[in-house]
XYZ file of C-alpha atoms in Angstrom:
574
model
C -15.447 1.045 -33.398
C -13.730 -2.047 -34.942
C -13.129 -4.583 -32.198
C -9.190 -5.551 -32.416
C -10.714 -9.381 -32.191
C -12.252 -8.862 -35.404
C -8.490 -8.953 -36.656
C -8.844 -12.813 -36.044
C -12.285 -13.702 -36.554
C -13.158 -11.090 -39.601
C -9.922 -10.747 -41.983
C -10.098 -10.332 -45.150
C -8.452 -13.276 -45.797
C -10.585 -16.048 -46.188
C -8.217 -18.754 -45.070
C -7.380 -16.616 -41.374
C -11.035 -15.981 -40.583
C -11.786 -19.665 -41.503
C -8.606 -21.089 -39.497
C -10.111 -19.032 -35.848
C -13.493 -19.792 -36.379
C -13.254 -23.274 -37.153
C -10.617 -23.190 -33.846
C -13.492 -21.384 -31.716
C -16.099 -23.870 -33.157
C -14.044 -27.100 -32.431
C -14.344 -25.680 -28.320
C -17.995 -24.903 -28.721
C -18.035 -21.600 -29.789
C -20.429 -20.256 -32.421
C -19.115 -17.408 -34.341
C -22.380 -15.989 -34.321
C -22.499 -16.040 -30.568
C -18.832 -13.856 -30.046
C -18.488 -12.078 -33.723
C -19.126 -8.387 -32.902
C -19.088 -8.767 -29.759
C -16.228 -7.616 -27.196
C -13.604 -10.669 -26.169
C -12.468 -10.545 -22.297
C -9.753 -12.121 -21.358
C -9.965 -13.463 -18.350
C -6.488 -14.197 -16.502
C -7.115 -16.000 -13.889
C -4.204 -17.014 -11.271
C -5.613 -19.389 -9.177
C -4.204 -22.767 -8.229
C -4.059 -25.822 -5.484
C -0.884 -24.117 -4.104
C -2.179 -20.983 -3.891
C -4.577 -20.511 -0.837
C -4.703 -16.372 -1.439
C -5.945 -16.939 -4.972
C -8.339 -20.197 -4.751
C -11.203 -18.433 -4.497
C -10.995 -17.851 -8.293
C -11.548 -21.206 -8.976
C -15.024 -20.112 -8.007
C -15.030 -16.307 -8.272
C -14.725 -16.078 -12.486
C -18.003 -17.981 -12.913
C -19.375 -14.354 -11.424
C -17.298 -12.503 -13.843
C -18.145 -14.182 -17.058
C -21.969 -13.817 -15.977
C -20.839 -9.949 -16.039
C -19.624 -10.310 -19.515
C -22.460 -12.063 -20.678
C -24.810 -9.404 -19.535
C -22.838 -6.636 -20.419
C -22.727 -8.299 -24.361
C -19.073 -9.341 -24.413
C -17.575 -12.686 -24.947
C -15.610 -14.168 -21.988
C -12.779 -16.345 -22.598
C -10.605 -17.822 -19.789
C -6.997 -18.431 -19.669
C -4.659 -19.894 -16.666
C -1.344 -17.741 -16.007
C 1.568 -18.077 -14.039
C -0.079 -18.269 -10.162
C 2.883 -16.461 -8.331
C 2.319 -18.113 -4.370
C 4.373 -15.925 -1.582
C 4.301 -18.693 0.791
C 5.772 -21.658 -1.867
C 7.831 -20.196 -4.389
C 11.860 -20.549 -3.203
C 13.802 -18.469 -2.450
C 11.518 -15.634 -3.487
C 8.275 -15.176 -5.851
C 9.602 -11.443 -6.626
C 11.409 -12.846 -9.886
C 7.894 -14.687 -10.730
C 6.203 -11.343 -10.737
C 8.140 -10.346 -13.909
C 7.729 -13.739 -14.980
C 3.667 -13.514 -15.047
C 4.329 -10.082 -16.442
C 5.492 -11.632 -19.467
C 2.727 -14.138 -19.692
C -0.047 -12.137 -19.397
C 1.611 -9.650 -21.807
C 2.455 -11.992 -24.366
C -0.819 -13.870 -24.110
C -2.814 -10.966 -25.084
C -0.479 -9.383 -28.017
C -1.099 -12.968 -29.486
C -4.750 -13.735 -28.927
C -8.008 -12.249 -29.819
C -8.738 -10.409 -27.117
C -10.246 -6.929 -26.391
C -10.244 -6.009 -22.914
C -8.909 -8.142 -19.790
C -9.949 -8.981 -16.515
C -7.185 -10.080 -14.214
C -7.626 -12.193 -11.163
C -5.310 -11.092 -8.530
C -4.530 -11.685 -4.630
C -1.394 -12.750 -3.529
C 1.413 -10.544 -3.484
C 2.917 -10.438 -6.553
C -0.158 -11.348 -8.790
C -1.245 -7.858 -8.399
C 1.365 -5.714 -9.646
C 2.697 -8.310 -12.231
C -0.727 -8.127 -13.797
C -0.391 -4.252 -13.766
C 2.717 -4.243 -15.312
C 1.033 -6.517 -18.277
C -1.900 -3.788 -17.884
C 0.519 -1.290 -18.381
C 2.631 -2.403 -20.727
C -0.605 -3.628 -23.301
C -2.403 -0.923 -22.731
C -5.725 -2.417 -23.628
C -8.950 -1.877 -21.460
C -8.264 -3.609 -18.238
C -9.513 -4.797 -14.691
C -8.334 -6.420 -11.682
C -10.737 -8.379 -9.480
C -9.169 -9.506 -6.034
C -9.952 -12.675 -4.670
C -10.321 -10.864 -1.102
C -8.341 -11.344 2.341
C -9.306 -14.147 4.542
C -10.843 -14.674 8.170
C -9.079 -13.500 10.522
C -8.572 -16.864 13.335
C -8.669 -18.007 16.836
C -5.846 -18.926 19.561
C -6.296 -19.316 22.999
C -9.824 -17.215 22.657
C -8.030 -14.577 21.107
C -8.888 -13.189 17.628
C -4.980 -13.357 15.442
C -4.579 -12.532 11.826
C -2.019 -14.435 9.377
C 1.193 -12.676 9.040
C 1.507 -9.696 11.372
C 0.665 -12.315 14.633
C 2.088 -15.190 13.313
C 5.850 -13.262 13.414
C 4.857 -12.294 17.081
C 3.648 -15.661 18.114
C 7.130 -17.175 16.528
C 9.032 -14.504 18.887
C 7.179 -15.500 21.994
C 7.843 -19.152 21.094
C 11.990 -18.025 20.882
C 11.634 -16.818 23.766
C 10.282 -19.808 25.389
C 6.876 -18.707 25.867
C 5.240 -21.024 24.070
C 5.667 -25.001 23.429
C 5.510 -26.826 20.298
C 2.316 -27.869 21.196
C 0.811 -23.925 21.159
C 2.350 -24.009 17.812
C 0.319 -26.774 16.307
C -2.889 -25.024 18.001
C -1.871 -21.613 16.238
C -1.116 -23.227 13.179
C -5.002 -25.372 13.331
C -6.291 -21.813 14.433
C -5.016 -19.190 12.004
C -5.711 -21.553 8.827
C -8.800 -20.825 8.851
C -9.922 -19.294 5.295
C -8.738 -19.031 1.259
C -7.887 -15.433 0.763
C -5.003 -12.949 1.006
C -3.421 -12.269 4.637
C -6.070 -9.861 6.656
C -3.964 -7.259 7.446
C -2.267 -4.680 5.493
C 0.381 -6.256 4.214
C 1.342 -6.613 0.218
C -1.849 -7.841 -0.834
C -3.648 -5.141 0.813
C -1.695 -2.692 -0.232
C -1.913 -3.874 -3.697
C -5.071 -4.454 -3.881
C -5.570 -0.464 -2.425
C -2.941 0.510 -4.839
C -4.648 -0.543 -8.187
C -7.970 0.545 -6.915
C -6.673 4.190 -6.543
C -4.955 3.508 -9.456
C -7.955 3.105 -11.754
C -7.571 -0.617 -11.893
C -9.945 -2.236 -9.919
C -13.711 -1.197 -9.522
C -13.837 1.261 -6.638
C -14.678 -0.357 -3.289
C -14.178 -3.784 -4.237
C -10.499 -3.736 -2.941
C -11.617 -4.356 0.860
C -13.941 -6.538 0.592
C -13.352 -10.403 2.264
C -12.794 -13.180 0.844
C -16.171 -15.140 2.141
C -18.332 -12.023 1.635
C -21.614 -12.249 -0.482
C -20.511 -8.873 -1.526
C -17.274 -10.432 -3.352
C -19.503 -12.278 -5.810
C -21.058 -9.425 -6.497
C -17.973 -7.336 -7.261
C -17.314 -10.198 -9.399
C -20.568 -9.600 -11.515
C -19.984 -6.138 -11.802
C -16.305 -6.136 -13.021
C -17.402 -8.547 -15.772
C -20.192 -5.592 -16.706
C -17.363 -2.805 -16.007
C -15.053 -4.077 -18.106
C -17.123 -4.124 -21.856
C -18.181 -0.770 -21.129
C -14.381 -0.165 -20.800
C -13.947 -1.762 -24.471
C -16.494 0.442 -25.931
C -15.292 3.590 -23.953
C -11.415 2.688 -24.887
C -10.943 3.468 -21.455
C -7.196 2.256 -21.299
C -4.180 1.906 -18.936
C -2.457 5.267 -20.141
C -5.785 7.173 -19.273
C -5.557 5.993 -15.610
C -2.302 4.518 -14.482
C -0.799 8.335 -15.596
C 2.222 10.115 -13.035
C -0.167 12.396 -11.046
C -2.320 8.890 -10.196
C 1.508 7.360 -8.869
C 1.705 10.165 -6.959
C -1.602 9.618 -5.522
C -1.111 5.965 -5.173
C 2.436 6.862 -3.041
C 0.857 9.156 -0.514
C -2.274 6.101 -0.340
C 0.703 4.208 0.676
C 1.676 6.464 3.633
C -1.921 6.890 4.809
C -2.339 3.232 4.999
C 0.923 2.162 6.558
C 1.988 0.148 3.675
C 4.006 -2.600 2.410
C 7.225 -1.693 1.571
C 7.225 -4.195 -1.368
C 4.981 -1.372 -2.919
C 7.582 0.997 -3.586
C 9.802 -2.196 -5.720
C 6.381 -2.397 -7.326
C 4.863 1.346 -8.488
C 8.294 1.939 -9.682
C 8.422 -0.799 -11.894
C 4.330 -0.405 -13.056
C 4.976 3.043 -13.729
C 8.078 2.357 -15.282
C 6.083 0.073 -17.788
C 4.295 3.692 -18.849
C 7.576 5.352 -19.275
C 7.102 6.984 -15.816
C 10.171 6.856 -14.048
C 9.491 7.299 -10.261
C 12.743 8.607 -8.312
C 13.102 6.864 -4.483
C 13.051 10.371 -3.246
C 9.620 10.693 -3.884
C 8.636 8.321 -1.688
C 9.785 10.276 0.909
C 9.465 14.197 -0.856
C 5.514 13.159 -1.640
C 4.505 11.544 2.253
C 6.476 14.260 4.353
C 2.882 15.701 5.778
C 0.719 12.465 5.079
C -0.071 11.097 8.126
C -1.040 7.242 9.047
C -4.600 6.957 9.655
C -5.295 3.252 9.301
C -5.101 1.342 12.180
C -4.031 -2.152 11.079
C -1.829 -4.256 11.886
C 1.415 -4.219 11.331
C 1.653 -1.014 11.501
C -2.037 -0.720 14.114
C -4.017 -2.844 15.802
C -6.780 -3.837 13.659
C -7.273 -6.293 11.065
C -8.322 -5.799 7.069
C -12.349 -7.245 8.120
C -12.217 -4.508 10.617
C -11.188 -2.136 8.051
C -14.036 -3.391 5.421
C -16.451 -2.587 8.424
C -15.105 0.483 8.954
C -15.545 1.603 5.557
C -13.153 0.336 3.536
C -10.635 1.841 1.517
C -13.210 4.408 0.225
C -13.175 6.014 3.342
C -9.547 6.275 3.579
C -9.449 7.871 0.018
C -12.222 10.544 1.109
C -9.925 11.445 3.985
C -6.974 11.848 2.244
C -8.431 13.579 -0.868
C -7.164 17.051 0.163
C -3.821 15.169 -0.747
C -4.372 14.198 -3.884
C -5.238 14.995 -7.348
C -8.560 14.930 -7.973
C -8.847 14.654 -11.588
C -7.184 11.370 -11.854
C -9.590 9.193 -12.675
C -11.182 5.827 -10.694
C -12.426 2.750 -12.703
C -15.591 4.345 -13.701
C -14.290 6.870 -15.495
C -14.839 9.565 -12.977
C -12.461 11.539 -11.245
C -11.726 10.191 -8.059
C -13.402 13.166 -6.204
C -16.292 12.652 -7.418
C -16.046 8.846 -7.011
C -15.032 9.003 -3.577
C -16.542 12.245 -1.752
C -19.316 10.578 -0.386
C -18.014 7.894 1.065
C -18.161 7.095 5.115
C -15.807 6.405 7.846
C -17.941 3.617 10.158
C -15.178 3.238 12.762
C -12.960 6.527 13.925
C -11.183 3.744 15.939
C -10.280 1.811 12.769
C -9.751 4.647 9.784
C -9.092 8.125 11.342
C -9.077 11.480 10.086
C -6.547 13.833 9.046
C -7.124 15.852 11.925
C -6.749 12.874 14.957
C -4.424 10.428 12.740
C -2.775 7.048 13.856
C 0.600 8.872 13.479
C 1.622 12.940 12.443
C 4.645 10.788 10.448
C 4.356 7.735 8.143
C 4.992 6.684 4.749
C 8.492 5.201 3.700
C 11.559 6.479 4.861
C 14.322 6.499 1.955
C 18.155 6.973 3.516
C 21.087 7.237 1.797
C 24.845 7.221 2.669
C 27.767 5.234 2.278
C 26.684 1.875 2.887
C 23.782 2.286 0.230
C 24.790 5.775 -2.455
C 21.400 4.361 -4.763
C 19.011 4.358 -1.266
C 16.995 1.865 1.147
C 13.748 2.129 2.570
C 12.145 1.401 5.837
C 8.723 1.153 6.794
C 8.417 4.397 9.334
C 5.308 2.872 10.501
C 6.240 0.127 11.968
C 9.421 1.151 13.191
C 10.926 1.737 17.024
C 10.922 5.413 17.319
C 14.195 4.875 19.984
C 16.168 3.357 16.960
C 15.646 5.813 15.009
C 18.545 7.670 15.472
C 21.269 4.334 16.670
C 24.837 3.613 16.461
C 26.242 0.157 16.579
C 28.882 -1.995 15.977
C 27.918 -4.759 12.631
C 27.194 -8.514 12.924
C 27.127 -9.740 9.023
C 25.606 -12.752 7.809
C 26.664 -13.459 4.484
C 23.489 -15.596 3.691
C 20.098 -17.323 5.253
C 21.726 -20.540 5.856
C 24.845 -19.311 7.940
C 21.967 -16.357 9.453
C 20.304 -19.586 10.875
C 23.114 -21.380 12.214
C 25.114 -18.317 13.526
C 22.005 -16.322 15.082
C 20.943 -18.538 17.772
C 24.690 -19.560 19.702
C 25.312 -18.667 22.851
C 28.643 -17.735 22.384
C 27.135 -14.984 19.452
C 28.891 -11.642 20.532
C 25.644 -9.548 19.807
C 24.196 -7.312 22.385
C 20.795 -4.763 21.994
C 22.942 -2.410 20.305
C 24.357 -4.263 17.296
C 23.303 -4.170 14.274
C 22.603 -7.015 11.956
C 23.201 -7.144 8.656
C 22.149 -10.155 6.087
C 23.688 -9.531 2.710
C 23.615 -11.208 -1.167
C 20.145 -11.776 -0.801
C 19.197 -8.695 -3.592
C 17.926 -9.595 -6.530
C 20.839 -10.283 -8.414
C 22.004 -12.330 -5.827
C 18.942 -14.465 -4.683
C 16.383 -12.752 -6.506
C 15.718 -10.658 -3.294
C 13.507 -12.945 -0.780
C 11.840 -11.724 2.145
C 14.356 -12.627 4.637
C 15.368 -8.916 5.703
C 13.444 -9.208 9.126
C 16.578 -10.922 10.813
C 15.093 -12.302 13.494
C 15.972 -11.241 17.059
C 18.658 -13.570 18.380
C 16.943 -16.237 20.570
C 19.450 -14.983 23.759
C 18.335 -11.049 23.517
C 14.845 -12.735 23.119
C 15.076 -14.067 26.282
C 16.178 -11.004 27.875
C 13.010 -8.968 26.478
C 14.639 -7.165 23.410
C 11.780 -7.062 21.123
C 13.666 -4.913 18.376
C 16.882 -3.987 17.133
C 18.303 -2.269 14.103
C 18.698 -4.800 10.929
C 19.766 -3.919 7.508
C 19.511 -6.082 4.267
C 19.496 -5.724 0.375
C 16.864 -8.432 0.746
C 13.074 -7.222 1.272
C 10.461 -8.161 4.286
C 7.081 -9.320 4.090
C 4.397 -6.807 4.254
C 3.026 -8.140 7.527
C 6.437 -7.606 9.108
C 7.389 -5.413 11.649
C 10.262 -3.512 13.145
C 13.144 -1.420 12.601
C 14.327 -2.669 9.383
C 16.412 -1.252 6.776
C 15.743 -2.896 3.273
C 16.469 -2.878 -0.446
C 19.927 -1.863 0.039
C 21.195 -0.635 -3.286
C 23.626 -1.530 -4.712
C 23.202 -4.660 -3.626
C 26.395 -6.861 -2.066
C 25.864 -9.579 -5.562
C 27.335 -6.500 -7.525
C 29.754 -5.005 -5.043
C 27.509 -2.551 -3.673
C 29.395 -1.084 -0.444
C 27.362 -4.041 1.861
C 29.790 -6.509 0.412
C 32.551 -4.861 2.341
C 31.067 -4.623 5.713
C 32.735 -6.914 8.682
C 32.194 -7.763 11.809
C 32.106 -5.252 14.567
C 32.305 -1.837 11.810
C 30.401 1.218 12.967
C 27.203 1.718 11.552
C 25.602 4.999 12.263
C 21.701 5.527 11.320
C 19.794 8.676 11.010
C 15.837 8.024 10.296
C 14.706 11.360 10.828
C 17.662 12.625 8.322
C 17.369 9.794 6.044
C 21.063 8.668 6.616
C 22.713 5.836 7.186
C 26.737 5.607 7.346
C 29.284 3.076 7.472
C 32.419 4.747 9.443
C 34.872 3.474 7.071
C 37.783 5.200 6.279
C 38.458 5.357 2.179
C 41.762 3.323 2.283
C 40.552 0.535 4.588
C 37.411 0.457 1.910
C 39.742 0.577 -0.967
C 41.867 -2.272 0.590
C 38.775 -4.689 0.922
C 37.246 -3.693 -2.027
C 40.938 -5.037 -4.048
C 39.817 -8.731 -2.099
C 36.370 -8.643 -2.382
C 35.668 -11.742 -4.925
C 32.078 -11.429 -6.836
C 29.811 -14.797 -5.741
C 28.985 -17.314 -8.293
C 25.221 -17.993 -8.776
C 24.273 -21.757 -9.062
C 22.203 -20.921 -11.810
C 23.635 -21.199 -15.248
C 21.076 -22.028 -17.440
C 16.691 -21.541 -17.371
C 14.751 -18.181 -15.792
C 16.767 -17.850 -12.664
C 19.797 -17.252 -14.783
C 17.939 -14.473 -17.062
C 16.460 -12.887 -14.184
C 19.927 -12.302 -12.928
C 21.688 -10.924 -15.411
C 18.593 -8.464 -16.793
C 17.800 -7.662 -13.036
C 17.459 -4.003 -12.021
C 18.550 -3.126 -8.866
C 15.908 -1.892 -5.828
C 15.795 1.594 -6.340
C 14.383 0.811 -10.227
C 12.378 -1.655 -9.160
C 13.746 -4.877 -9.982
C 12.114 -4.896 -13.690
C 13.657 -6.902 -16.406
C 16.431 -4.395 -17.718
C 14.462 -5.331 -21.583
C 10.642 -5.054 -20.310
C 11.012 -1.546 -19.190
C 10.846 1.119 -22.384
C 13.657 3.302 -22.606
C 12.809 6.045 -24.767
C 8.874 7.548 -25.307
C 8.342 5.616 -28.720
C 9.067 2.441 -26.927
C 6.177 2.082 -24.730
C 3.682 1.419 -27.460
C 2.377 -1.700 -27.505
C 3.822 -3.515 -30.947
C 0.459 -5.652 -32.589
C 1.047 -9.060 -33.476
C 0.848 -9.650 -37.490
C -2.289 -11.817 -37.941
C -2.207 -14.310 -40.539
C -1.866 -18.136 -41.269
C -1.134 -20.031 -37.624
């Protein structure tokens, strides 16, 4: 097998093999150490914003020991470090961004196979879009969730508790002081948030998928057992080169149909669904919102973690991890698809054990008979929105109520919270222009409960957005309204006090609006004006796909079959 590094380091022209060696040797690399050997990329993400990723910093030392051992060459690069709690107003842009970076580092350098260092968020599926898109031998290693923390003697989680400590303090149960204990008190580790929110069901995702060793996925942060993962991806991964055990051989449409009814089982992040579609999309798979809904109908939830449960991601790792949760739900899913290992996922995963029935349950006695992502459609969104079933209020399910509309965060924040707000249990709130044209679609779709209905003990009420929510969120929440309001979806024209009418169980949702009235606004409606003109913000807008295609650049995403080859750099003088 010729290596594809050996493009660089052995061409036939003199002056190109001289020009990278004498590059490698000038950072202390002997060509006789790496020539003929395999050269891993390793992408790592971590940096001193990023709390979910730091423990890279520490974690590819492991990795490159793997390498070593396994006979490759390990070569580390810094990428793009996409940080859900810094980047403004969203990181979802970012994701394509690091897409791009890792793609376009490895068409240019001499590299064989990759290991990519994921945690937060984003980092893990805009790695797998890179993944998919070079289609060269590739691993992710997580950096693992972190510890769950203390309050008041109680055991609370980042994310899922810190939403339900903010509503208590709304509500006047708690003083600023609490808050600065909480804050001391849930800060307590590096890693991704400890429930299952994005990260966790990333993480889940790309281990079903093939992408990450199996097992590692669940594993904390502060584990032993991380280092060791570490180790072993580094060994995984040359094998991989040798094998030519690619992308297209894993990441293939039955395995994103297994990955979508993991998502159900698990209670998900909604943020997944932006995310498969636009992996699989890399691959020329084009994923149809329906199927979120057409592939979960009789998956049931049967992880118990919070948002959507009680329990946290450690309690999960105890309880078996996501191998067990893949062993219960392999009547489900395709077998043949294949794990990291290059075995099919039955065989990979039938032997693994549930610990805690309380934690993981069974098909049999699940969490929930219904889960997975709800998809409606209906006038207010013709391309589809999603809500997370899961950890919806059943009551709401089927609601009617008259619209409050927010036409962004700022005037959300400064309207929400006055007394003199005409907003009873029954509204419905609606925050619009926050898609990803418009804002590059933020988490801000978990309106939160207006401070006066707080007070009165409404703990949920119906809220609709073309924005998305964080993982760790909760409630019944409408999201990824498509068309979004930026490009005149229907949302644009919604006022105060208009019906809307919501049908979970049916997958509707209607805006009782007759055609005139909607004609008559649409004639006034006047398109909003980004800020941006110039730099990434601008390009992201204008090559933006909307929600229901997963909000890929319009130009990453192949459009015909012959496109999704990977095009090889030409390798000559630098």
């Amino acid at each position: 097998m010729m290596l594809r590094s050996a493009k660089w380091f052995e061409h036939e022209s003199v002056e190109t093999r001289f020009q990278h060696r004498s590059a490698m040797r000038t950072n202390g690399h002997d060509p006789d150490t790496f020539i003929g050997k395999p050269v891993i990329g390793i992408f790592n993400s971590w940096n001193d914003f990023n709390s979910c990723n730091a423990p890279h910093k520490e974690l590819v030392e492991y990795v490159k020991r793997g390498i070593v051992i396994a006979g490759g060459y390990p070569m580390e690069m810094h990428t793009i470090s996409a940080s859900a709690d810094f980047m403004k107003p969203s990181d979802l842009p970012y994701r394509n961004l690091m897409s791009m970076d890792v793609e376009e580092l490895v068409r240019s350098m001499p590299i064989d196979g990759l290991v990519m260092l994921c945690e937060c968020d984003k980092t893990t599926p805009g790695q797998l879009m890179a993944a998919a898109s070079c289609n060269l031998p590739a691993l992710q290693l997580a950096a693992g969730h972190r510890a769950s923390g203390t309050f008041r003697g109680a055991t609370v989680n980042y994310g899922t508790d810190l939403w339900r400590y903010m509503e208590q303090y709304g509500a006047g149960k708690l003083t600023h002081e609490d808050l600065q204990e909480l804050e001391e008190g849930i800060s307590c580790t590096q890693g991704g948030c400890p429930v299952m929110g994005t990260a966790s069901t990333m993480k889940s995702v790309s281990e079903l998928l093939g992408m990450m060793l199996p097992g590692t996925a669940s594993i904390p942060a502060v584990h032993a057992a991380r280092k060791t993962a570490a180790e072993a991806t580094g060994r995984r991964i040359v094998d991989m080169v040798r094998e030519q055990l690619t992308p297209d051989k894993l990441m293939t449409e039955a395995a994103f149909h297994n990955a979508i009814k993991l998502l159900a089982a698990l209670g998900g992040s909604t943020n997944a669904v932006l995310h498969l579609t636009a992996i699989a999309g890399r691959r020329g798979i084009k994923i149809q919102l329906e199927q979120y809904a057409e592939l979960t109908k009789d998956v049931p939830l049967i992880v118990n973690l919070q948002p959507s449960g009680a329990y946290s991601m450690d309690d999960s790792y105890r309880a078996g991890g996501l191998p067990a949760v893949v062993r219960e739900l392999l009547p489900k899913l395709d077998g043949d698809c294949l794990s990291a290992l290059g075995k099919p996922i039955i065989e990979t995963y039938r032997t693994a054990k549930t610990r805690l029935t309380e934690v993981i349950g069974s098909m049999e006695k699940p969490l929930k008979e219904r889960s997975g992502i709800s998809v409606l459609k209906g006038s207010l969104c013709p391309d589809g929105a999603v809500m997370k079933r899961s950890a919806g209020t059943p009551a709401l399910f089927r609601h009617r109520g008259r619209a409050i509309v927010f036409d962004d965060y700022v005037e959300m924040l400064d309207r929400l919270d006055l007394e003199d707000l005409d907003v009873d249990a029954d509204s419905v709130l609606i925050l619009r222009y926050c898609g990803p044209v418009g804002m590059g679609m933020p988490e801000w779709g978990a309106i939160p409960i207006p401070r006066k209905l707080q007070r009165e003990g409404v703990t949920d009420m119906v809220r609709i957005s073309d924005a998305r929510m964080s993982g760790t969120s909760y409630g019944t929440v409408i999201l990824h309204v498509s068309p979004e309001a930026a490009v005149g979806g229907p949302l644009a024209l919604v006022q105060d006090g208009d019906w809307i009418s919501l049908d979970v169980d049916r997958g509707r949702i209607e805006w009782e609006i007759d055609a005139d009235e909607m004609e008559r606004r649409r004639q006034t409606w006047i398109a909003p004006r980004s800020a941006h003109t110039r730099g990434y913000p601008r390009l992201f807008a204008k090559h933006a796909l909307q929600a229901h295609e997963g909000c890929d650049l319009d130009f990453l995403r192949p459009e015909r079959p012959e496109d999704v080859e990977f095009v090889e750099p030409v390798v000559g003088r630098g």
